[in-house]
Amino acid sequence: MSAITLEFLQDLLKEDHPNVLLKEFEGAPGTKRGDNYTSMVYRISLKGIKRKDDDNSSESWESSIIYKCLPESILRREAFKSDELFCNEVAFYNKIWPALSKFQSQWERVTHPFKCIPKCYLAQNDLVILRDLKQLGFVMPDRRQGLTIEQCYFVLKHLSHFHALSLAMKCYNPEGFYELLNIQDGISEVFFVPENVDYYRSYYTEAIQNAVAMVEEELQECKDKDLYLDKFRQFCSEDTFFQTMMDMVAPREPLAVICHGDCWTNNLLFRYVDGDIAEMYIVDFQLARYASPALDLVYLLYLCLNREQRAANLPSLLEYYTDELHTRLLEMSEDDSDFHSTLNRDALYDMLQEEFKRSSRFGLGIALDMYPIMTCDSDEAPNLYQSKESEVRPSHDDMKPVWTSNAACRRKMTDLVQELVDGDLL
């Protein structure tokens, strides 16, 4: 944060707060250890004086903004591909979201536009500065608790509206849409690409060993223990695992959309009025990718709900997502569009069900890494705020997944393996 000055902040905020004269600012970590892994997040508190228009007097003024930057640690930065991820988020705020938002604004029938993206004041290759949603009353769910069904329905509604923007723009402005994916300043897959196979080999080998050990311990008394473990080990085979994940993220037409890519509790913020959800925001677009919308769905439903919630609600959740998606598509299309024929509501539902089943293995692959992150104690998580290690070069041996073997993690991992094997999805 050493590059931040009062003059810099004054210029940054002049559009939103033209009558404010900044006097001082102070930065502090904006998240707890274990809540984020690819960047450092600071909350900058601002104090100043605001001039009143009516009588030329002034009053004290306070606010805050969120400042995201690359980890100072070279080890952390390279281990988590922070530079590449930052490029994705910069592309999203500078190019992707403005284009999608402009496309959405062209349709008068969209009376409640998707607007769950925080205001971005500045996005460049090493920092992103955003509106502080906490100041507006938004709160993040507890990563260990996951989501309630009510929260999940609310997220699915807005996620479907976000995905619909890609499908509609691809239909009516394909040239403009595919320009958002160009290699120079568009979004791109960061993790599951051929050049990362060797880089992540030891990382996923260790993550898989941890996961298999947890499932083995949890299934000690289960009569079908060998069935579940054999299927799980087969999925986790070092020879095929990374290729499977690369296959899963490859876009498949006609349903491929710009996905959020990281749909879990820590990137979802809610505001409540009288105990009910009034609004939500989706944050952190570093993992945005062009892929099946089902990747966002399995991410959300496998990571943020437990097995009992899915068993009771999964069909209705997918129905609801499809209904919301198709309704929004009709609002952004003409009467003769594919959304009335080949991509009508029932056709979309059948395709999404098939995509969801196919993408279930991707959800399990993500869970190998994410369940320990979601359930670990803060002191088990890496410390992104550690100082710069310029004299040390990272090696593959420095790549370590979060390790934990708590009961919650063992149960979640085992539940998902059993659910997918029982559903003939693994």
CSV table of C-alpha atoms in Angstrom, one decimal:
chain,number,residue,atom,x,y,z
A,1,MET,CA,0.0,0.0,0.0
A,2,SER,CA,3.0,2.3,0.0
A,3,ALA,CA,2.0,3.8,-3.4
A,4,ILE,CA,-1.3,5.1,-2.0
A,5,THR,CA,-1.3,8.9,-1.3
A,6,LEU,CA,-4.0,11.3,-0.3
A,7,GLU,CA,-3.9,13.0,-3.7
A,8,PHE,CA,-4.3,9.6,-5.4
A,9,LEU,CA,-7.4,8.8,-3.3
A,10,GLN,CA,-8.8,12.3,-3.7
A,11,ASP,CA,-8.7,11.9,-7.5
A,12,LEU,CA,-10.1,8.4,-7.4
A,13,LEU,CA,-13.2,9.4,-5.5
A,14,LYS,CA,-13.9,12.8,-7.1
A,15,GLU,CA,-16.7,11.4,-9.3
A,16,ASP,CA,-18.7,9.9,-6.4
A,17,HIS,CA,-17.8,12.5,-3.8
A,18,PRO,CA,-17.1,15.8,-5.6
A,19,ASN,CA,-17.8,17.9,-2.4
A,20,VAL,CA,-15.4,15.9,-0.2
A,21,LEU,CA,-11.9,17.0,0.8
A,22,LEU,CA,-9.9,14.1,2.1
A,23,LYS,CA,-7.8,14.7,5.2
A,24,GLU,CA,-6.5,11.3,6.2
A,25,PHE,CA,-6.6,7.6,5.4
A,26,GLU,CA,-5.6,4.4,7.1
A,27,GLY,CA,-5.3,0.8,5.8
A,28,ALA,CA,-5.9,-2.5,7.6
A,29,PRO,CA,-6.3,-6.1,6.5
A,30,GLY,CA,-9.8,-6.4,5.1
A,31,THR,CA,-10.2,-10.2,5.5
A,32,LYS,CA,-9.3,-12.7,8.1
A,33,ARG,CA,-6.6,-15.3,7.4
A,34,GLY,CA,-8.1,-18.2,5.5
A,35,ASP,CA,-10.7,-16.1,3.8
A,36,ASN,CA,-8.7,-15.4,0.6
A,37,TYR,CA,-5.8,-17.0,-1.1
A,38,THR,CA,-4.7,-15.3,-4.2
A,39,SER,CA,-4.4,-11.6,-3.2
A,40,MET,CA,-4.1,-9.3,-0.2
A,41,VAL,CA,-7.2,-7.4,0.7
A,42,TYR,CA,-7.2,-4.1,2.7
A,43,ARG,CA,-9.9,-1.9,3.9
A,44,ILE,CA,-8.8,1.8,3.6
A,45,SER,CA,-10.7,4.0,6.1
A,46,LEU,CA,-11.1,7.6,4.8
A,47,LYS,CA,-11.8,10.8,6.7
A,48,GLY,CA,-12.4,14.3,5.4
A,49,ILE,CA,-14.7,17.3,5.2
A,50,LYS,CA,-17.8,17.5,3.1
A,51,ARG,CA,-19.0,20.9,1.8
A,52,LYS,CA,-22.8,21.4,1.9
A,53,ASP,CA,-24.3,22.9,-1.3
A,54,ASP,CA,-27.1,24.9,0.4
A,55,ASP,CA,-25.3,27.2,2.9
A,56,ASN,CA,-21.6,26.7,2.0
A,57,SER,CA,-20.9,25.1,5.4
A,58,SER,CA,-19.1,21.8,5.9
A,59,GLU,CA,-19.3,18.7,8.0
A,60,SER,CA,-17.0,15.8,8.9
A,61,TRP,CA,-17.2,12.8,6.5
A,62,GLU,CA,-16.1,9.2,6.8
A,63,SER,CA,-16.1,6.3,4.3
A,64,SER,CA,-13.9,3.3,3.2
A,65,ILE,CA,-12.9,1.4,0.1
A,66,ILE,CA,-11.5,-2.0,-0.6
A,67,TYR,CA,-8.0,-2.3,-2.0
A,68,LYS,CA,-6.8,-5.6,-3.5
A,69,CYS,CA,-3.2,-6.1,-4.5
A,70,LEU,CA,-0.8,-8.9,-5.3
A,71,PRO,CA,0.9,-10.8,-2.3
A,72,GLU,CA,4.3,-9.3,-1.5
A,73,SER,CA,5.6,-12.9,-1.1
A,74,ILE,CA,7.0,-14.1,-4.4
A,75,LEU,CA,6.3,-17.7,-3.2
A,76,ARG,CA,2.7,-17.0,-2.6
A,77,ARG,CA,2.3,-15.0,-5.8
A,78,GLU,CA,3.7,-17.8,-8.0
A,79,ALA,CA,2.2,-20.6,-6.1
A,80,PHE,CA,-1.4,-19.3,-6.5
A,81,LYS,CA,-0.9,-17.8,-10.0
A,82,SER,CA,-1.7,-14.4,-8.6
A,83,ASP,CA,-0.4,-12.4,-11.5
A,84,GLU,CA,-2.5,-14.3,-14.1
A,85,LEU,CA,-5.6,-14.2,-11.8
A,86,PHE,CA,-5.2,-10.4,-11.4
A,87,CYS,CA,-5.2,-10.1,-15.2
A,88,ASN,CA,-8.5,-11.9,-15.3
A,89,GLU,CA,-10.1,-9.6,-12.7
A,90,VAL,CA,-8.8,-6.5,-14.4
A,91,ALA,CA,-10.2,-7.8,-17.7
A,92,PHE,CA,-13.5,-8.4,-16.0
A,93,TYR,CA,-13.9,-5.0,-14.5
A,94,ASN,CA,-12.4,-3.0,-17.4
A,95,LYS,CA,-13.8,-4.9,-20.3
A,96,ILE,CA,-16.2,-7.8,-19.6
A,97,TRP,CA,-18.7,-6.2,-17.2
A,98,PRO,CA,-18.9,-2.9,-19.0
A,99,ALA,CA,-19.8,-4.7,-22.3
A,100,LEU,CA,-22.3,-7.0,-20.7
A,101,SER,CA,-23.9,-4.2,-18.8
A,102,LYS,CA,-24.2,-2.1,-21.9
A,103,PHE,CA,-25.8,-5.0,-23.8
A,104,GLN,CA,-28.3,-5.5,-21.0
A,105,SER,CA,-29.3,-1.8,-21.0
A,106,GLN,CA,-30.4,-2.1,-24.6
A,107,TRP,CA,-33.4,-4.2,-23.6
A,108,GLU,CA,-36.4,-2.2,-22.3
A,109,ARG,CA,-38.1,-5.4,-21.1
A,110,VAL,CA,-35.4,-6.0,-18.5
A,111,THR,CA,-37.1,-4.1,-15.7
A,112,HIS,CA,-34.9,-5.5,-12.9
A,113,PRO,CA,-31.4,-5.6,-14.5
A,114,PHE,CA,-28.6,-7.7,-13.1
A,115,LYS,CA,-26.4,-5.3,-11.1
A,116,CYS,CA,-24.7,-7.4,-8.4
A,117,ILE,CA,-21.2,-6.3,-9.3
A,118,PRO,CA,-19.5,-3.9,-7.0
A,119,LYS,CA,-18.4,-0.5,-8.3
A,120,CYS,CA,-14.8,-0.6,-9.4
A,121,TYR,CA,-12.8,2.6,-9.0
A,122,LEU,CA,-9.6,1.3,-10.6
A,123,ALA,CA,-8.4,-2.0,-12.0
A,124,GLN,CA,-4.8,-2.4,-13.3
A,125,ASN,CA,-2.2,-5.2,-13.4
A,126,ASP,CA,-1.3,-5.1,-9.7
A,127,LEU,CA,-4.3,-3.6,-7.9
A,128,VAL,CA,-8.1,-3.4,-7.9
A,129,ILE,CA,-10.0,-0.8,-5.9
A,130,LEU,CA,-13.6,-1.4,-5.1
A,131,ARG,CA,-16.6,0.1,-3.2
A,132,ASP,CA,-16.6,-1.2,0.4
A,133,LEU,CA,-19.9,-3.3,0.6
A,134,LYS,CA,-19.5,-3.8,4.3
A,135,GLN,CA,-20.1,-0.1,4.8
A,136,LEU,CA,-23.5,-0.5,3.0
A,137,GLY,CA,-24.6,-3.3,5.3
A,138,PHE,CA,-23.5,-6.3,3.3
A,139,VAL,CA,-22.2,-9.4,5.2
A,140,MET,CA,-20.4,-12.5,4.1
A,141,PRO,CA,-21.7,-15.9,5.2
A,142,ASP,CA,-19.5,-18.1,7.5
A,143,ARG,CA,-17.3,-20.2,5.2
A,144,ARG,CA,-17.7,-23.1,7.7
A,145,GLN,CA,-21.5,-23.0,7.8
A,146,GLY,CA,-22.1,-22.8,4.0
A,147,LEU,CA,-25.4,-21.4,2.7
A,148,THR,CA,-29.0,-21.8,3.8
A,149,ILE,CA,-31.4,-22.9,1.1
A,150,GLU,CA,-32.9,-19.4,1.1
A,151,GLN,CA,-29.5,-17.9,0.3
A,152,CYS,CA,-28.9,-20.6,-2.3
A,153,TYR,CA,-32.1,-19.8,-4.2
A,154,PHE,CA,-31.2,-16.1,-4.0
A,155,VAL,CA,-27.8,-16.7,-5.5
A,156,LEU,CA,-29.1,-18.9,-8.2
A,157,LYS,CA,-31.6,-16.2,-9.3
A,158,HIS,CA,-28.8,-13.7,-9.8
A,159,LEU,CA,-26.3,-16.2,-11.2
A,160,SER,CA,-28.9,-17.2,-13.8
A,161,HIS,CA,-29.3,-13.5,-14.8
A,162,PHE,CA,-25.5,-13.1,-15.0
A,163,HIS,CA,-25.2,-16.2,-17.3
A,164,ALA,CA,-28.2,-15.1,-19.4
A,165,LEU,CA,-26.2,-12.0,-20.4
A,166,SER,CA,-23.6,-14.2,-22.2
A,167,LEU,CA,-26.2,-16.4,-23.9
A,168,ALA,CA,-28.2,-13.4,-25.2
A,169,MET,CA,-25.2,-11.3,-26.2
A,170,LYS,CA,-23.7,-14.3,-28.0
A,171,CYS,CA,-27.0,-14.6,-29.9
A,172,TYR,CA,-27.4,-10.9,-30.9
A,173,ASN,CA,-23.8,-9.6,-30.9
A,174,PRO,CA,-21.5,-12.6,-31.4
A,175,GLU,CA,-18.6,-10.5,-32.7
A,176,GLY,CA,-18.7,-8.2,-29.7
A,177,PHE,CA,-19.1,-11.2,-27.3
A,178,TYR,CA,-16.2,-13.2,-28.6
A,179,GLU,CA,-14.0,-10.1,-28.5
A,180,LEU,CA,-14.4,-10.4,-24.7
A,181,LEU,CA,-12.5,-13.6,-24.8
A,182,ASN,CA,-9.4,-12.5,-26.9
A,183,ILE,CA,-6.1,-13.5,-25.5
A,184,GLN,CA,-4.7,-9.9,-25.2
A,185,ASP,CA,-7.1,-8.3,-22.8
A,186,GLY,CA,-9.9,-10.8,-22.3
A,187,ILE,CA,-10.5,-13.5,-19.7
A,188,SER,CA,-8.8,-16.9,-19.9
A,189,GLU,CA,-8.5,-20.2,-18.0
A,190,VAL,CA,-5.7,-19.8,-15.4
A,191,PHE,CA,-5.3,-23.2,-13.7
A,192,PHE,CA,-6.5,-26.1,-15.8
A,193,VAL,CA,-4.3,-25.6,-18.9
A,194,PRO,CA,-1.7,-28.0,-20.4
A,195,GLU,CA,1.3,-25.9,-19.4
A,196,ASN,CA,0.3,-26.3,-15.7
A,197,VAL,CA,0.3,-30.1,-15.7
A,198,ASP,CA,3.8,-30.5,-14.3
A,199,TYR,CA,3.6,-27.4,-12.1
A,200,TYR,CA,0.6,-28.7,-10.2
A,201,ARG,CA,1.5,-32.4,-10.2
A,202,SER,CA,2.9,-32.5,-6.6
A,203,TYR,CA,0.2,-30.1,-5.4
A,204,TYR,CA,-2.7,-32.3,-6.5
A,205,THR,CA,-0.8,-35.5,-5.5
A,206,GLU,CA,-0.7,-34.2,-2.0
A,207,ALA,CA,-4.3,-32.9,-2.0
A,208,ILE,CA,-5.5,-36.3,-3.3
A,209,GLN,CA,-3.6,-38.2,-0.7
A,210,ASN,CA,-5.1,-36.1,2.0
A,211,ALA,CA,-8.6,-36.5,0.6
A,212,VAL,CA,-8.4,-40.3,0.1
A,213,ALA,CA,-7.0,-40.7,3.7
A,214,MET,CA,-10.0,-38.7,5.1
A,215,VAL,CA,-12.6,-40.8,3.1
A,216,GLU,CA,-10.8,-44.0,4.1
A,217,GLU,CA,-10.9,-43.0,7.8
A,218,GLU,CA,-14.6,-41.9,7.6
A,219,LEU,CA,-15.7,-45.2,5.9
A,220,GLN,CA,-14.0,-47.6,8.3
A,221,GLU,CA,-17.3,-49.2,9.3
A,222,CYS,CA,-19.0,-48.9,5.9
A,223,LYS,CA,-19.7,-52.3,4.2
A,224,ASP,CA,-19.3,-50.7,0.7
A,225,LYS,CA,-16.0,-49.0,1.7
A,226,ASP,CA,-14.0,-50.6,-1.1
A,227,LEU,CA,-16.6,-49.6,-3.8
A,228,TYR,CA,-16.4,-45.9,-2.8
A,229,LEU,CA,-12.7,-45.8,-2.4
A,230,ASP,CA,-12.0,-47.6,-5.7
A,231,LYS,CA,-14.2,-45.2,-7.6
A,232,PHE,CA,-12.6,-42.2,-5.8
A,233,ARG,CA,-9.0,-43.4,-6.4
A,234,GLN,CA,-9.8,-44.1,-10.1
A,235,PHE,CA,-11.1,-40.5,-10.4
A,236,CYS,CA,-8.0,-39.2,-8.6
A,237,SER,CA,-5.5,-41.1,-10.7
A,238,GLU,CA,-2.4,-39.0,-11.3
A,239,ASP,CA,-2.4,-40.1,-15.0
A,240,THR,CA,-5.9,-38.7,-15.7
A,241,PHE,CA,-7.0,-36.2,-13.0
A,242,PHE,CA,-5.6,-33.0,-14.5
A,243,GLN,CA,-6.7,-34.0,-18.0
A,244,THR,CA,-10.2,-34.6,-16.6
A,245,MET,CA,-10.3,-31.1,-15.1
A,246,MET,CA,-9.0,-29.6,-18.4
A,247,ASP,CA,-11.7,-31.4,-20.3
A,248,MET,CA,-14.4,-30.1,-17.9
A,249,VAL,CA,-13.4,-26.4,-18.3
A,250,ALA,CA,-13.4,-26.6,-22.1
A,251,PRO,CA,-16.4,-24.6,-23.4
A,252,ARG,CA,-19.2,-26.6,-25.0
A,253,GLU,CA,-21.7,-24.8,-27.2
A,254,PRO,CA,-24.4,-23.6,-27.3
A,255,LEU,CA,-24.5,-23.2,-23.5
A,256,ALA,CA,-21.0,-21.9,-22.8
A,257,VAL,CA,-21.1,-18.6,-20.8
A,258,ILE,CA,-18.7,-16.3,-18.9
A,259,CYS,CA,-18.7,-18.0,-15.5
A,260,HIS,CA,-17.8,-16.5,-12.2
A,261,GLY,CA,-15.6,-19.4,-11.6
A,262,ASP,CA,-15.3,-19.2,-7.8
A,263,CYS,CA,-18.9,-19.4,-6.5
A,264,TRP,CA,-18.5,-20.1,-2.8
A,265,THR,CA,-19.5,-18.3,0.4
A,266,ASN,CA,-16.6,-16.0,0.6
A,267,ASN,CA,-17.4,-14.4,-2.7
A,268,LEU,CA,-21.1,-13.8,-1.9
A,269,LEU,CA,-22.3,-10.9,0.2
A,270,PHE,CA,-25.9,-10.3,1.4
A,271,ARG,CA,-27.8,-7.4,2.9
A,272,TYR,CA,-30.8,-8.1,5.1
A,273,VAL,CA,-33.9,-6.1,5.9
A,274,ASP,CA,-36.0,-7.4,8.9
A,275,GLY,CA,-34.3,-10.8,8.6
A,276,ASP,CA,-35.0,-11.3,4.9
A,277,ILE,CA,-32.4,-11.1,2.1
A,278,ALA,CA,-32.9,-7.8,0.3
A,279,GLU,CA,-29.8,-7.6,-2.0
A,280,MET,CA,-26.6,-9.5,-2.8
A,281,TYR,CA,-23.3,-8.9,-4.5
A,282,ILE,CA,-20.9,-11.3,-6.2
A,283,VAL,CA,-17.2,-10.4,-5.8
A,284,ASP,CA,-13.8,-11.7,-6.9
A,285,PHE,CA,-13.7,-12.5,-10.6
A,286,GLN,CA,-10.2,-13.7,-10.7
A,287,LEU,CA,-11.3,-17.2,-11.8
A,288,ALA,CA,-13.8,-16.0,-14.5
A,289,ARG,CA,-13.7,-18.4,-17.4
A,290,TYR,CA,-15.7,-19.2,-20.5
A,291,ALA,CA,-17.2,-22.6,-19.9
A,292,SER,CA,-20.4,-24.5,-19.1
A,293,PRO,CA,-22.7,-22.7,-16.7
A,294,ALA,CA,-22.9,-26.0,-14.9
A,295,LEU,CA,-19.4,-25.4,-13.5
A,296,ASP,CA,-20.7,-22.5,-11.5
A,297,LEU,CA,-23.7,-24.6,-10.4
A,298,VAL,CA,-21.7,-27.6,-9.1
A,299,TYR,CA,-19.2,-25.2,-7.5
A,300,LEU,CA,-22.1,-23.5,-5.6
A,301,LEU,CA,-24.2,-26.6,-4.8
A,302,TYR,CA,-21.4,-29.0,-3.9
A,303,LEU,CA,-19.3,-26.5,-1.9
A,304,CYS,CA,-21.9,-24.4,-0.2
A,305,LEU,CA,-24.7,-27.0,0.6
A,306,ASN,CA,-24.4,-30.2,2.6
A,307,ARG,CA,-25.5,-33.6,1.4
A,308,GLU,CA,-28.9,-33.4,3.2
A,309,GLN,CA,-29.7,-30.0,1.7
A,310,ARG,CA,-28.9,-31.3,-1.8
A,311,ALA,CA,-30.9,-34.5,-1.3
A,312,ALA,CA,-34.0,-32.5,-0.4
A,313,ASN,CA,-33.6,-29.6,-2.8
A,314,LEU,CA,-31.4,-30.3,-5.8
A,315,PRO,CA,-34.1,-31.0,-8.4
A,316,SER,CA,-36.1,-27.9,-7.4
A,317,LEU,CA,-32.9,-25.7,-7.3
A,318,LEU,CA,-32.1,-26.7,-10.9
A,319,GLU,CA,-35.7,-26.1,-12.0
A,320,TYR,CA,-35.6,-22.7,-10.4
A,321,TYR,CA,-32.3,-21.8,-12.0
A,322,THR,CA,-33.6,-22.8,-15.5
A,323,ASP,CA,-36.9,-20.9,-15.0
A,324,GLU,CA,-35.0,-17.7,-14.1
A,325,LEU,CA,-32.5,-18.2,-16.9
A,326,HIS,CA,-35.1,-18.7,-19.6
A,327,THR,CA,-37.3,-15.8,-18.3
A,328,ARG,CA,-34.4,-13.5,-18.5
A,329,LEU,CA,-33.4,-14.7,-21.9
A,330,LEU,CA,-36.9,-13.9,-23.2
A,331,GLU,CA,-36.5,-10.4,-21.9
A,332,MET,CA,-33.3,-10.0,-23.9
A,333,SER,CA,-34.5,-11.4,-27.2
A,334,GLU,CA,-36.9,-11.0,-30.1
A,335,ASP,CA,-40.0,-13.2,-30.6
A,336,ASP,CA,-38.3,-15.3,-33.3
A,337,SER,CA,-35.1,-16.1,-31.3
A,338,ASP,CA,-33.8,-19.6,-30.5
A,339,PHE,CA,-35.0,-19.1,-26.9
A,340,HIS,CA,-38.5,-19.7,-28.2
A,341,SER,CA,-37.5,-22.8,-30.1
A,342,THR,CA,-34.3,-24.9,-29.9
A,343,LEU,CA,-33.4,-23.3,-26.6
A,344,ASN,CA,-36.8,-23.0,-25.1
A,345,ARG,CA,-37.3,-23.6,-21.4
A,346,ASP,CA,-37.7,-27.4,-21.5
A,347,ALA,CA,-34.8,-27.8,-24.0
A,348,LEU,CA,-32.6,-25.7,-21.7
A,349,TYR,CA,-33.6,-27.8,-18.6
A,350,ASP,CA,-32.7,-31.0,-20.4
A,351,MET,CA,-29.3,-29.6,-21.5
A,352,LEU,CA,-28.5,-28.2,-18.1
A,353,GLN,CA,-29.4,-31.4,-16.3
A,354,GLU,CA,-27.0,-33.2,-18.6
A,355,GLU,CA,-24.3,-30.6,-18.2
A,356,PHE,CA,-24.7,-30.7,-14.4
A,357,LYS,CA,-24.3,-34.5,-14.3
A,358,ARG,CA,-21.2,-34.3,-16.6
A,359,SER,CA,-19.7,-31.5,-14.5
A,360,SER,CA,-20.2,-33.3,-11.2
A,361,ARG,CA,-16.6,-34.7,-11.5
A,362,PHE,CA,-15.4,-31.1,-11.8
A,363,GLY,CA,-17.2,-30.3,-8.5
A,364,LEU,CA,-15.4,-33.2,-6.8
A,365,GLY,CA,-12.0,-32.1,-8.2
A,366,ILE,CA,-12.6,-28.6,-6.8
A,367,ALA,CA,-13.7,-30.1,-3.5
A,368,LEU,CA,-10.3,-31.8,-3.1
A,369,ASP,CA,-8.8,-28.4,-2.7
A,370,MET,CA,-11.7,-26.3,-1.4
A,371,TYR,CA,-13.2,-28.5,1.4
A,372,PRO,CA,-10.0,-28.1,3.5
A,373,ILE,CA,-9.9,-24.4,2.8
A,374,MET,CA,-13.6,-24.0,3.8
A,375,THR,CA,-13.3,-26.0,7.1
A,376,CYS,CA,-9.7,-25.3,8.3
A,377,ASP,CA,-8.9,-23.1,11.3
A,378,SER,CA,-7.4,-19.7,10.4
A,379,ASP,CA,-4.0,-20.7,11.6
A,380,GLU,CA,-3.9,-23.7,9.2
A,381,ALA,CA,-4.4,-21.3,6.2
A,382,PRO,CA,-1.5,-19.6,4.4
A,383,ASN,CA,-0.6,-16.1,5.6
A,384,LEU,CA,-0.8,-13.9,2.5
A,385,TYR,CA,0.3,-10.8,4.4
A,386,GLN,CA,3.8,-12.2,5.1
A,387,SER,CA,6.7,-10.1,3.9
A,388,LYS,CA,8.5,-10.2,0.6
A,389,GLU,CA,10.9,-13.1,0.0
A,390,SER,CA,12.8,-11.7,-2.9
A,391,GLU,CA,16.0,-13.7,-2.2
A,392,VAL,CA,14.1,-17.0,-2.3
A,393,ARG,CA,12.9,-18.5,-5.6
A,394,PRO,CA,9.9,-20.8,-5.4
A,395,SER,CA,10.0,-24.4,-6.5
A,396,HIS,CA,7.4,-27.1,-7.0
A,397,ASP,CA,8.1,-28.3,-3.5
A,398,ASP,CA,6.7,-25.0,-2.2
A,399,MET,CA,3.3,-25.8,-3.6
A,400,LYS,CA,1.3,-27.1,-0.7
A,401,PRO,CA,-2.5,-27.5,-0.5
A,402,VAL,CA,-4.2,-26.5,2.8
A,403,TRP,CA,-4.1,-29.5,5.0
A,404,THR,CA,-6.7,-30.3,7.6
A,405,SER,CA,-8.3,-33.5,8.9
A,406,ASN,CA,-11.1,-32.1,11.0
A,407,ALA,CA,-14.4,-34.0,11.3
A,408,ALA,CA,-16.3,-31.5,9.2
A,409,CYS,CA,-13.9,-31.9,6.3
A,410,ARG,CA,-13.9,-35.7,6.5
A,411,ARG,CA,-17.6,-35.8,6.5
A,412,LYS,CA,-18.1,-33.4,3.6
A,413,MET,CA,-15.5,-35.2,1.4
A,414,THR,CA,-17.0,-38.6,2.2
A,415,ASP,CA,-20.6,-37.4,1.6
A,416,LEU,CA,-19.8,-36.1,-1.8
A,417,VAL,CA,-17.9,-39.2,-2.9
A,418,GLN,CA,-20.8,-41.4,-1.8
A,419,GLU,CA,-23.4,-39.1,-3.4
A,420,LEU,CA,-21.6,-39.2,-6.7
A,421,VAL,CA,-21.0,-42.9,-6.7
A,422,ASP,CA,-24.6,-43.7,-5.6
A,423,GLY,CA,-25.8,-41.4,-8.4
A,424,ASP,CA,-23.6,-43.2,-10.9
A,425,LEU,CA,-21.8,-39.9,-11.6
A,426,LEU,CA,-18.3,-41.2,-10.6
